[in-house]
mmCIF file of C-alpha atoms in Angstrom:
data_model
loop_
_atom_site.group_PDB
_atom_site.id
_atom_site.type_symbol
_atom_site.label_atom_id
_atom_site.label_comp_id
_atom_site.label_asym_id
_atom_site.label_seq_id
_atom_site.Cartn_x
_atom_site.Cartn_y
_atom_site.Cartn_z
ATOM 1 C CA UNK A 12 -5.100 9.049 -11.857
ATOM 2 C CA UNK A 13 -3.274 6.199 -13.718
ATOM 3 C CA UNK A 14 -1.176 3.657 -12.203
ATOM 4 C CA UNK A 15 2.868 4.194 -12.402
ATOM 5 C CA UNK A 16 4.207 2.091 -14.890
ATOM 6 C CA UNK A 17 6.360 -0.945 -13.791
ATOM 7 C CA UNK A 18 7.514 -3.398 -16.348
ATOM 8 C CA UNK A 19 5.253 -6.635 -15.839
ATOM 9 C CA UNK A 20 8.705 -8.947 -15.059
ATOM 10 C CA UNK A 21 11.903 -9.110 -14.551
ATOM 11 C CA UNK A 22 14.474 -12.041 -13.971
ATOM 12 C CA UNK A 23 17.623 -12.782 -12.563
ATOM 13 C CA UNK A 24 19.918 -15.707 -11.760
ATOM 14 C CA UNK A 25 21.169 -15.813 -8.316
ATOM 15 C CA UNK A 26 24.068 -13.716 -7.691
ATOM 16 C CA UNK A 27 22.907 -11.050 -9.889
ATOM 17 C CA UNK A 28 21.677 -7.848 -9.901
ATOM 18 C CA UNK A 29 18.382 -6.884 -11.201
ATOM 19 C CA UNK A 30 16.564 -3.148 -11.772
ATOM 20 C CA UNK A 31 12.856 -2.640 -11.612
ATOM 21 C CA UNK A 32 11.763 0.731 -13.393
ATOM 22 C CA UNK A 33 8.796 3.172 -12.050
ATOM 23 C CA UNK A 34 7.926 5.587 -14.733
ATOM 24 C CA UNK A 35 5.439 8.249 -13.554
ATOM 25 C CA UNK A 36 4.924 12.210 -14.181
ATOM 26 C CA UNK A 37 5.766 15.449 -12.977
ATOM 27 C CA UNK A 38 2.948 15.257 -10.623
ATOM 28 C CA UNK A 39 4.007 12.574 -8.938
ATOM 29 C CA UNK A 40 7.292 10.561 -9.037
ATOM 30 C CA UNK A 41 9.576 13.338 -10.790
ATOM 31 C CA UNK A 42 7.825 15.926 -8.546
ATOM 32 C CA UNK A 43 8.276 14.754 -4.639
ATOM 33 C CA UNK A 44 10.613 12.271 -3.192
ATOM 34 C CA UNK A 45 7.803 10.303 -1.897
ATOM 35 C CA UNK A 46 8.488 6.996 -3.935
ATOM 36 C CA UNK A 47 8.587 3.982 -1.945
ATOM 37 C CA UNK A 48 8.788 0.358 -3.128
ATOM 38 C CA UNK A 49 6.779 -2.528 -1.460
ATOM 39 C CA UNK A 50 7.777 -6.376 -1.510
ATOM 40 C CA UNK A 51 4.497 -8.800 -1.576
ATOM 41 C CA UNK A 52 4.692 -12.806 -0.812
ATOM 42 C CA UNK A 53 1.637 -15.040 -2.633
ATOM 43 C CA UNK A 54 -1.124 -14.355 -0.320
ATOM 44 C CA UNK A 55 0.697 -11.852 2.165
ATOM 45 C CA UNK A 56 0.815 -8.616 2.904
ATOM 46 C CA UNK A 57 3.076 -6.002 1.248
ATOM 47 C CA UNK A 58 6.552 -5.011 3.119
ATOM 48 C CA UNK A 59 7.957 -1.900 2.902
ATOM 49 C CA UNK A 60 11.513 -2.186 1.138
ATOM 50 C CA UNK A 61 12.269 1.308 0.275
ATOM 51 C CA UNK A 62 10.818 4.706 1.775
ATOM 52 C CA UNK A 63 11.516 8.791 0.244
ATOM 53 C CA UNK A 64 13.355 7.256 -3.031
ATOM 54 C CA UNK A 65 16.398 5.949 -1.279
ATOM 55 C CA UNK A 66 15.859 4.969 2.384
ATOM 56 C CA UNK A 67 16.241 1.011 3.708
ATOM 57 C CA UNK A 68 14.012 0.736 6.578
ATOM 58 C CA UNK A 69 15.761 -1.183 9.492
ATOM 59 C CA UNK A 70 16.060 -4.407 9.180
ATOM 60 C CA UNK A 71 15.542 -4.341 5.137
ATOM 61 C CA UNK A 72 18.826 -6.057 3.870
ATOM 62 C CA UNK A 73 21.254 -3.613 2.312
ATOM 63 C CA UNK A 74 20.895 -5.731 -0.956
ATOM 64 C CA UNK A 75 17.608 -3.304 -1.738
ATOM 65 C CA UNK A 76 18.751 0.339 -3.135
ATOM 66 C CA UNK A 77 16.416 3.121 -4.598
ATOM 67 C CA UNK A 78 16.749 6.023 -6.812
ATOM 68 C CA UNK A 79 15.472 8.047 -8.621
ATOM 69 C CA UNK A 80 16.128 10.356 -11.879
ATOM 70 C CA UNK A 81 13.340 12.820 -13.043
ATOM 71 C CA UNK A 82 9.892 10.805 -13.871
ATOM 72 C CA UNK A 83 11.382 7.224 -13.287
ATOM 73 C CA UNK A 84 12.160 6.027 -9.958
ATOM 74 C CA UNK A 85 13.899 2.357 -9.624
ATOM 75 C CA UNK A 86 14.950 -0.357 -7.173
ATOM 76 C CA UNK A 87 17.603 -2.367 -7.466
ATOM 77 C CA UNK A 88 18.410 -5.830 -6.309
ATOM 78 C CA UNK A 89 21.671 -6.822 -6.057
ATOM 79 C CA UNK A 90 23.134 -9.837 -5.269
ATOM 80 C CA UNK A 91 20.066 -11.642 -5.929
ATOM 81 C CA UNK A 92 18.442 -14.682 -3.790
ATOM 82 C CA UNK A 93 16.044 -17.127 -4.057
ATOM 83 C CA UNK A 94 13.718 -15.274 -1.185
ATOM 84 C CA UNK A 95 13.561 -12.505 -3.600
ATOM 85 C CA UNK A 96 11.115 -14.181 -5.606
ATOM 86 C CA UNK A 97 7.956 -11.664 -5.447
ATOM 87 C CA UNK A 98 5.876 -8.854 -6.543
ATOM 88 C CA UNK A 99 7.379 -5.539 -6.234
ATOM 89 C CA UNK A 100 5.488 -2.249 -6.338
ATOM 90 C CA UNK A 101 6.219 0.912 -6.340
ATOM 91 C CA UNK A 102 4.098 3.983 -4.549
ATOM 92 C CA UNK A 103 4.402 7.780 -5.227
ATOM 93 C CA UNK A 104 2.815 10.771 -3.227
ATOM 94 C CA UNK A 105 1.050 12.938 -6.210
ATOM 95 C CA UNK A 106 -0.107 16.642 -6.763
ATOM 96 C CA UNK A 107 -3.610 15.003 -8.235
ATOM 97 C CA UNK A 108 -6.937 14.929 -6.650
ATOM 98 C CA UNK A 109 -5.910 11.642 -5.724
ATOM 99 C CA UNK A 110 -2.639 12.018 -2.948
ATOM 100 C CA UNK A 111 -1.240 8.167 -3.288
ATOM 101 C CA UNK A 112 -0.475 5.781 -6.603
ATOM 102 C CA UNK A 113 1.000 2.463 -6.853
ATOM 103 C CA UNK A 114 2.665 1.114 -9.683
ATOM 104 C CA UNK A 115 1.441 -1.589 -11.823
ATOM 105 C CA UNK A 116 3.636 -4.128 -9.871
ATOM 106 C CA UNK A 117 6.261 -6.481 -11.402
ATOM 107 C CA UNK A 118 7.381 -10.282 -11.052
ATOM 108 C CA UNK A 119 10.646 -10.613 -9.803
ATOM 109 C CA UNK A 120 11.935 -14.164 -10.838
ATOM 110 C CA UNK A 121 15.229 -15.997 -9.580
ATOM 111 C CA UNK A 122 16.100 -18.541 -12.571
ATOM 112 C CA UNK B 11 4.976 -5.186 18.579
ATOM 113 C CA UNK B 12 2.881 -3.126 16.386
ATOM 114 C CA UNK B 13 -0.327 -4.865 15.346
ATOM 115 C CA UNK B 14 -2.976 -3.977 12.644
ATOM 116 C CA UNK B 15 -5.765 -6.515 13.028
ATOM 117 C CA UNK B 16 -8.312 -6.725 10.483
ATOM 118 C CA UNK B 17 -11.565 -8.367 10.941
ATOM 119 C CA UNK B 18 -12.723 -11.552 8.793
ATOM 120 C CA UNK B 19 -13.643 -12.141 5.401
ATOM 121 C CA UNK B 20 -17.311 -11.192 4.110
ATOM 122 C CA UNK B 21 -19.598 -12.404 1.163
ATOM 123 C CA UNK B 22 -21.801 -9.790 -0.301
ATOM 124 C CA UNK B 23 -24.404 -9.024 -3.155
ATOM 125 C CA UNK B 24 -24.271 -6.689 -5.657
ATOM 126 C CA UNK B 25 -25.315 -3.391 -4.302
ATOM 127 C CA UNK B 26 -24.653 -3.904 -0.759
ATOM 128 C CA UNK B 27 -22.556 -2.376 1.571
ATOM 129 C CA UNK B 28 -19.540 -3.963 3.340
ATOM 130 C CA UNK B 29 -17.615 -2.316 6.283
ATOM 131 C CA UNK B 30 -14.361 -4.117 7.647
ATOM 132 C CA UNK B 31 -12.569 -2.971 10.837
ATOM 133 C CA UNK B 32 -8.998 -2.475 11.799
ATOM 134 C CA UNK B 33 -8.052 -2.918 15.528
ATOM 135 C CA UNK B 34 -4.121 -1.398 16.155
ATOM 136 C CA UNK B 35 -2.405 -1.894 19.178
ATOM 137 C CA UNK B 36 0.961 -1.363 20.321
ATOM 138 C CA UNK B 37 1.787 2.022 19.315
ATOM 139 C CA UNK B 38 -0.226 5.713 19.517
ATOM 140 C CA UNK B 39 -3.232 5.052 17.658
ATOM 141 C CA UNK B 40 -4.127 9.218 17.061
ATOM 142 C CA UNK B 41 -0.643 9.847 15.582
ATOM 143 C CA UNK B 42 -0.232 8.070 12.749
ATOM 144 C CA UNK B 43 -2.210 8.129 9.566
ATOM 145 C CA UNK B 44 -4.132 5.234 8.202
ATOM 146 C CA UNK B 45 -4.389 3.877 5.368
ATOM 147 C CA UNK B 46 -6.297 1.476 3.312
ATOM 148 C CA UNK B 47 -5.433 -0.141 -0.369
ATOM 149 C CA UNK B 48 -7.314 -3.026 -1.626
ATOM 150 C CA UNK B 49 -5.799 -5.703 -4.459
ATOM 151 C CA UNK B 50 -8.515 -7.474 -6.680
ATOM 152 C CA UNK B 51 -7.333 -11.193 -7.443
ATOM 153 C CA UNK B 52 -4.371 -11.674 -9.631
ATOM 154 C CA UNK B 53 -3.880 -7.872 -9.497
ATOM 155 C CA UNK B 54 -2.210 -4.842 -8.530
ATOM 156 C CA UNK B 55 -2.494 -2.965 -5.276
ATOM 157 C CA UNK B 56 -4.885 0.299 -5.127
ATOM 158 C CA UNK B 57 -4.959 3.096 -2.755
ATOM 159 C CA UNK B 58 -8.177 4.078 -1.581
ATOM 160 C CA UNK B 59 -7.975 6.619 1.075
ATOM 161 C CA UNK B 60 -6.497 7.490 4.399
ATOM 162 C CA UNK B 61 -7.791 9.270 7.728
ATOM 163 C CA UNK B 62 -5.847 10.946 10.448
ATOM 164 C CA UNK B 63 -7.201 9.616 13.439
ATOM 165 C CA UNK B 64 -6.224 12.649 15.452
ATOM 166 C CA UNK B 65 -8.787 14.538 14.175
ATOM 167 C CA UNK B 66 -11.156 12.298 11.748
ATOM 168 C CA UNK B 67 -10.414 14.116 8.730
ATOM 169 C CA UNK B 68 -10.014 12.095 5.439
ATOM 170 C CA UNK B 69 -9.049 11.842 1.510
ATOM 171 C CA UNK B 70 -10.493 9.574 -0.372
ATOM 172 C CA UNK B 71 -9.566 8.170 -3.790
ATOM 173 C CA UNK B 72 -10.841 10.070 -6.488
ATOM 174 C CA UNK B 73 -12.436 6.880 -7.616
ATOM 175 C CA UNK B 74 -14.569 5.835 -4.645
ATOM 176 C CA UNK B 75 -15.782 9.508 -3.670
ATOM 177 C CA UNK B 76 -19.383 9.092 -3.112
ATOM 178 C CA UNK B 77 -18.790 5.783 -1.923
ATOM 179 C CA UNK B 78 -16.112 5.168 0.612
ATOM 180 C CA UNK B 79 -16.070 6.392 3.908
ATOM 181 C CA UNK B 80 -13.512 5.852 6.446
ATOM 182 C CA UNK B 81 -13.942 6.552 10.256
ATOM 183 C CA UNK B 82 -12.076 5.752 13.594
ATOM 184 C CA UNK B 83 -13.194 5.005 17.085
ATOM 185 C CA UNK B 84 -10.303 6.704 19.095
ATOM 186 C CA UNK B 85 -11.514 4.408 22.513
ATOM 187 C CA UNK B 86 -11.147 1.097 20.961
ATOM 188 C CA UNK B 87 -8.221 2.384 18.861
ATOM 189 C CA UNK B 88 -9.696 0.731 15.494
ATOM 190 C CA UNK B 89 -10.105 2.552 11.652
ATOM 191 C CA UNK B 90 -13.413 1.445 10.074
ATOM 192 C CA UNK B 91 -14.198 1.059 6.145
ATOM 193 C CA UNK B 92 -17.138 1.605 4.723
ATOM 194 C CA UNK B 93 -17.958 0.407 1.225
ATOM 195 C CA UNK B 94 -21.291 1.169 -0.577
ATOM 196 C CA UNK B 95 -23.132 0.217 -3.768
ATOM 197 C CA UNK B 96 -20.376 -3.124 -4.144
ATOM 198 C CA UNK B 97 -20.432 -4.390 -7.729
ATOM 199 C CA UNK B 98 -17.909 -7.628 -8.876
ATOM 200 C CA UNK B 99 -15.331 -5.231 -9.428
ATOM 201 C CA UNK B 100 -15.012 -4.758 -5.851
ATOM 202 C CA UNK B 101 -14.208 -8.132 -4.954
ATOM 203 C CA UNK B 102 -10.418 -7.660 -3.747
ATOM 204 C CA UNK B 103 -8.678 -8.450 -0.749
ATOM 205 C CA UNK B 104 -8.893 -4.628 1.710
ATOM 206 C CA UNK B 105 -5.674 -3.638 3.876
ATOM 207 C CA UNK B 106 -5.262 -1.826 6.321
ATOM 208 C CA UNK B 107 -1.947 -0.136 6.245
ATOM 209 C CA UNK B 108 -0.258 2.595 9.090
ATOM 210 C CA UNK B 109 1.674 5.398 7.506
ATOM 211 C CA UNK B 110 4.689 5.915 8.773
ATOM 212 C CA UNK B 111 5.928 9.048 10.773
ATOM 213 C CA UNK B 112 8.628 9.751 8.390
ATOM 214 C CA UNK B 113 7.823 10.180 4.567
ATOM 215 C CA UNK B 114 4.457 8.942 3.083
ATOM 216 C CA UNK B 115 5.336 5.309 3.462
ATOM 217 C CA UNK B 116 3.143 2.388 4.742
ATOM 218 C CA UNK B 117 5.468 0.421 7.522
ATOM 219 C CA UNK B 118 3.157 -1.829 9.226
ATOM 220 C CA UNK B 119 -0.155 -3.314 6.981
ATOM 221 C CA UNK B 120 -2.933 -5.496 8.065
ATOM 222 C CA UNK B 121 -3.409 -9.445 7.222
ATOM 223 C CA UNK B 122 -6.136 -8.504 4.797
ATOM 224 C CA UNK B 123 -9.750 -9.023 4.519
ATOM 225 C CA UNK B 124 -11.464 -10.881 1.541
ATOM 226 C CA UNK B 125 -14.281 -9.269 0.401
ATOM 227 C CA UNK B 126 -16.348 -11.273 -2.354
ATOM 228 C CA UNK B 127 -19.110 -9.591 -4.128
ATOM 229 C CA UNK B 128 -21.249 -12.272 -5.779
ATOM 230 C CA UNK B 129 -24.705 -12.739 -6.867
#
């Protein structure tokens, strides 16, 4: 089971809005709506951000947005702060022998 | 408040075995899923397998069949993880993570545990 593919960074000056991509199969991201996208601090744990493609959890600011269109699920960023700064990583439910996969992960950077 | 509470950091050699706990509190332990996904340094985060505590049944990453084993102790309310046969490879911080009773999301993780494999 490969990783989903994230792009390895993305960057944004404050204010703006920024889109990370999530490019799996079928099998996984195109096939449930099981994508959710995690937000990881240096050295903490991951937070959950998005949950089933689209969902804030409470408390998650309504900045964060999800979608998804057939094998590439994305999360956007909008109005982008400084406390944004972080790894993001997607996670899709899959059909394969192996039922969870992340996403290779990618730097978001406020310039 | 919900807690996942992961024991401490361990050094190990090359073919050993490590097993790290998971103590949860504050919420019905045999409901919820668990979950654990390590991250090696500088890298990405990796799911490695889940139990349901209700009923001890697992699914283990395709990867570490043979060697992972998860387990729970319903009295103490704690998910155990069992790693064989370590190699460098598996030098990563481990996590705990709950699943959350909606829709195959993780919504409350562990602090991590450090596991260094080193000759």
């Amino acid at each position: 089971q490969s990783a989903l593919t994230q792009p390895a960074s993305v960057s944004g000056s404050p204010g703006q809005s920024i889109t990370v991509s999530c490019t799996g199969t079928s099998s996984d991201v195109g096939g449930y709506n099981y994508v959710s996208w995690y937000q990881q601090h240096p050295g903490k744990a991951p937070k959950v951000m998005i949950y089933a493609v689209s969902n804030r959890p409470s408390g998650v600011s309504n900045r964060f947005s999800g979608s998804k269109s057939g094998n590439t699920a994305s999360l956007t960023i909008s109005g982008l702060q400084a406390e944004d700064e972080a790894d993001y990583y997607c996670c899709s439910y899959t059909s394969n022998s192996t039922p969870y996969v992340f996403g290779t992960g990618t730097k978001v950077t406020v310039l | 408040q919900v807690q996942l509470m992961q024991s401490g950091a361990e050094v190990k050699k090359p073919g050993a075995s490590v097993k790290i706990s998971c103590k949860a509190s504050a919420f019905t332990f045999s409901t919820y899923y668990m979950h654990w996904v390590r991250q090696a340094p500088g890298q990405g985060l990796e799911w490695m397998g889940l139990i349901n505590p209700r009923d001890a049944s697992t699914d283990y990453a395709q990867t570490f069949r043979g060697r992972l084993s998860v387990t729970r102790d319903t009295s103490t309310s704690t998910v155990n993880m069992e790693l064989s046969g370590l190699t460098s490879g598996d030098t990563a911080v481990y996590y705990c993570a709950r699943e959350a009773g909606r829709l195959k999301d993780f919504d409350y993780w562990g602090q991590g545990t450090l596991v260094t494999v080193s000759s």
